[in-house]
Amino acid sequence: MAGETSWISHYDDRQRETGVFDSFLELGEEGEKEASAVSLDVILPDDLLERILAYLPIASIFRAGCVSKRWHEIVNSGRFLWNLSNVLPQKPWYFMFTSSDEPVGYAFDPVLRKWYNIELPCIGTSNWFIASSCGMVCFMDNDSRSELCICNPITKTYRKLEEPPGLKFSDYSALAISVNRESHFYSVAIVKSKQVPENFFQWDISIHIYNSENTTWVTSLTEVLMGWRGGDESVICNGMLYFLVYSTGGGQPENRHALIAYNMSNRSSQGSLTRSFIPVPCSLTCGRLMNLKEKLVMVGGIGKPDRPDIIKGIGIWLLNDKRWEEIGRMPQKFFQGFGEFDDVFASSGADDLIYIQSYGAPALLIFDMNHKQWKWSQRCPVTKRFPLQLFTGFCFEPRLEIAP
């Protein structure tokens, strides 16, 4: 299909190139000119070549491994992986699921603007809970919510985690992961929410945190909220766990949503959870939380004043000291370009890119935080086969040196 590239095809011998650079003339003592084709590959020492290759996009690194035996050994060496950990982060890719039953789909590379056909390890179906950070992706099953796996989608390495503590079956769960870029240790947080029996206004909230350094789970908080319940949206940013809560009608709150900030280091929300509430800027639909360079960003559909369940646009906000600052709003021409856009959509972001797509179509829109620019991705190589087919996805940072 047009625009599709098989991830395995990077190893195809037919794609190998000689890697020879322009030659130069070498002058003899008596003024004779002798043409001599010299490859820079020969004169470059290994350490310098490693540093050069480390700055290539991930897909180009795979291709570089097919150039020669020397390059293949370099890109697979431990020292090269160490060099990768010291370069700037790769632009985040977006994986789009193309089936509701199987975890299959395509990953979009914003640097080379290509789609790749890759397979995800561990995950059972596309409706599992998904969180990502610094090259690692965490999956949690949607049934028992006790099966968790950490993986690197690029290298296919993975590790299954022990079952988290607390209620095995909760009404709502939110998953988040944070990876330390230097040590590669990671923390996984799950916020569970379950209705108190026969009381719709009271909800049990519990927070469970996994630390890969000591490979243990800890239940750091349990509390009952009045008039609010947890949901399925959370993120870890600068040591703080943020998660959205939703009004159950008690107390008639101004908005249907609110944000809770929980300090993971001292396991505190500055008292009760209700004291750490941060109001959202407006009535939201499909609110999504993102960690963009350790800054908390929220994307959400802006509801109409008289019909908050119908969106009139999509906004992007940055949290500054408990105050939301609007940094972008989707232009109407892009908003209308989704075609089947209703009140539900998917969004995901990392580094300085935010991806937005409608559940009803494979169109993918990208917002660049640095340049405040909106643009469409290349057309996804999948087409809609039936009216009720749904599309969703997540973004992740492609890395080779990260392993669970």
PDB file of N, CA, C and O in Angstrom, residues 141-146 163 166-173 192-194:
ATOM      1  N   ASP A 141      -4.372  -4.977  30.993  1.00  0.00           N
ATOM      2  CA  ASP A 141      -5.580  -5.545  30.392  1.00  0.00           C
ATOM      3  C   ASP A 141      -6.819  -4.826  30.895  1.00  0.00           C
ATOM      4  O   ASP A 141      -6.841  -4.265  31.999  1.00  0.00           O
ATOM      5  N   ASN A 142      -7.866  -4.856  30.109  1.00  0.00           N
ATOM      6  CA  ASN A 142      -9.080  -4.103  30.400  1.00  0.00           C
ATOM      7  C   ASN A 142     -10.117  -4.926  31.138  1.00  0.00           C
ATOM      8  O   ASN A 142     -11.189  -4.415  31.467  1.00  0.00           O
ATOM      9  N   ASP A 143      -9.827  -6.201  31.393  1.00  0.00           N
ATOM     10  CA  ASP A 143     -10.803  -7.063  32.076  1.00  0.00           C
ATOM     11  C   ASP A 143     -10.517  -7.122  33.571  1.00  0.00           C
ATOM     12  O   ASP A 143     -11.183  -6.474  34.366  1.00  0.00           O
ATOM     13  N   SER A 144      -9.515  -7.888  33.958  1.00  0.00           N
ATOM     14  CA  SER A 144      -9.180  -7.985  35.382  1.00  0.00           C
ATOM     15  C   SER A 144      -8.342  -6.801  35.846  1.00  0.00           C
ATOM     16  O   SER A 144      -8.281  -6.506  37.041  1.00  0.00           O
ATOM     17  N   ARG A 145      -7.686  -6.115  34.896  1.00  0.00           N
ATOM     18  CA  ARG A 145      -6.809  -4.982  35.199  1.00  0.00           C
ATOM     19  C   ARG A 145      -5.707  -5.378  36.180  1.00  0.00           C
ATOM     20  O   ARG A 145      -5.294  -4.595  37.031  1.00  0.00           O
ATOM     21  N   SER A 146      -5.254  -6.614  36.037  1.00  0.00           N
ATOM     22  CA  SER A 146      -4.186  -7.120  36.890  1.00  0.00           C
ATOM     23  C   SER A 146      -3.011  -7.641  36.077  1.00  0.00           C
ATOM     24  O   SER A 146      -1.971  -7.973  36.627  1.00  0.00           O
ATOM     25  N   GLU A 163       1.094  -8.770  39.824  1.00  0.00           N
ATOM     26  CA  GLU A 163      -0.248  -8.218  39.926  1.00  0.00           C
ATOM     27  C   GLU A 163      -0.277  -7.107  40.959  1.00  0.00           C
ATOM     28  O   GLU A 163       0.256  -7.255  42.063  1.00  0.00           O
ATOM     29  N   GLY A 166      -4.607  -4.146  45.946  1.00  0.00           N
ATOM     30  CA  GLY A 166      -5.890  -3.466  45.942  1.00  0.00           C
ATOM     31  C   GLY A 166      -6.976  -4.276  45.276  1.00  0.00           C
ATOM     32  O   GLY A 166      -6.831  -5.476  45.024  1.00  0.00           O
ATOM     33  N   LEU A 167      -8.066  -3.612  45.000  1.00  0.00           N
ATOM     34  CA  LEU A 167      -9.215  -4.272  44.393  1.00  0.00           C
ATOM     35  C   LEU A 167      -8.848  -4.846  43.034  1.00  0.00           C
ATOM     36  O   LEU A 167      -8.261  -4.163  42.201  1.00  0.00           O
ATOM     37  N   LYS A 168      -9.198  -6.114  42.829  1.00  0.00           N
ATOM     38  CA  LYS A 168      -8.893  -6.723  41.531  1.00  0.00           C
ATOM     39  C   LYS A 168      -9.825  -6.185  40.463  1.00  0.00           C
ATOM     40  O   LYS A 168      -9.452  -6.015  39.307  1.00  0.00           O
ATOM     41  N   PHE A 169     -11.075  -5.914  40.850  1.00  0.00           N
ATOM     42  CA  PHE A 169     -12.045  -5.378  39.904  1.00  0.00           C
ATOM     43  C   PHE A 169     -12.492  -4.003  40.388  1.00  0.00           C
ATOM     44  O   PHE A 169     -13.099  -3.880  41.443  1.00  0.00           O
ATOM     45  N   SER A 170     -12.155  -2.988  39.607  1.00  0.00           N
ATOM     46  CA  SER A 170     -12.556  -1.623  39.926  1.00  0.00           C
ATOM     47  C   SER A 170     -13.427  -1.088  38.802  1.00  0.00           C
ATOM     48  O   SER A 170     -13.350  -1.547  37.665  1.00  0.00           O
ATOM     49  N   ASP A 171     -14.250  -0.113  39.133  1.00  0.00           N
ATOM     50  CA  ASP A 171     -15.122   0.469  38.102  1.00  0.00           C
ATOM     51  C   ASP A 171     -14.322   1.278  37.089  1.00  0.00           C
ATOM     52  O   ASP A 171     -14.625   1.282  35.898  1.00  0.00           O
ATOM     53  N   TYR A 172     -13.302   1.979  37.566  1.00  0.00           N
ATOM     54  CA  TYR A 172     -12.448   2.782  36.686  1.00  0.00           C
ATOM     55  C   TYR A 172     -11.000   2.628  37.129  1.00  0.00           C
ATOM     56  O   TYR A 172     -10.711   2.477  38.319  1.00  0.00           O
ATOM     57  N   SER A 173     -10.094   2.672  36.158  1.00  0.00           N
ATOM     58  CA  SER A 173      -8.668   2.606  36.437  1.00  0.00           C
ATOM     59  C   SER A 173      -7.931   3.554  35.502  1.00  0.00           C
ATOM     60  O   SER A 173      -8.310   3.710  34.336  1.00  0.00           O
ATOM     61  N   LYS A 192      -7.188   3.545  41.093  1.00  0.00           N
ATOM     62  CA  LYS A 192      -8.404   2.733  41.004  1.00  0.00           C
ATOM     63  C   LYS A 192      -9.566   3.465  41.661  1.00  0.00           C
ATOM     64  O   LYS A 192      -9.398   4.137  42.686  1.00  0.00           O
ATOM     65  N   SER A 193     -10.727   3.327  41.064  1.00  0.00           N
ATOM     66  CA  SER A 193     -11.925   4.000  41.561  1.00  0.00           C
ATOM     67  C   SER A 193     -13.087   3.010  41.552  1.00  0.00           C
ATOM     68  O   SER A 193     -13.368   2.392  40.527  1.00  0.00           O
ATOM     69  N   LYS A 194     -13.741   2.870  42.709  1.00  0.00           N
ATOM     70  CA  LYS A 194     -14.871   1.949  42.805  1.00  0.00           C
ATOM     71  C   LYS A 194     -15.978   2.584  43.635  1.00  0.00           C
ATOM     72  O   LYS A 194     -15.733   3.184  44.688  1.00  0.00           O
TER      73      LYS A 194
END
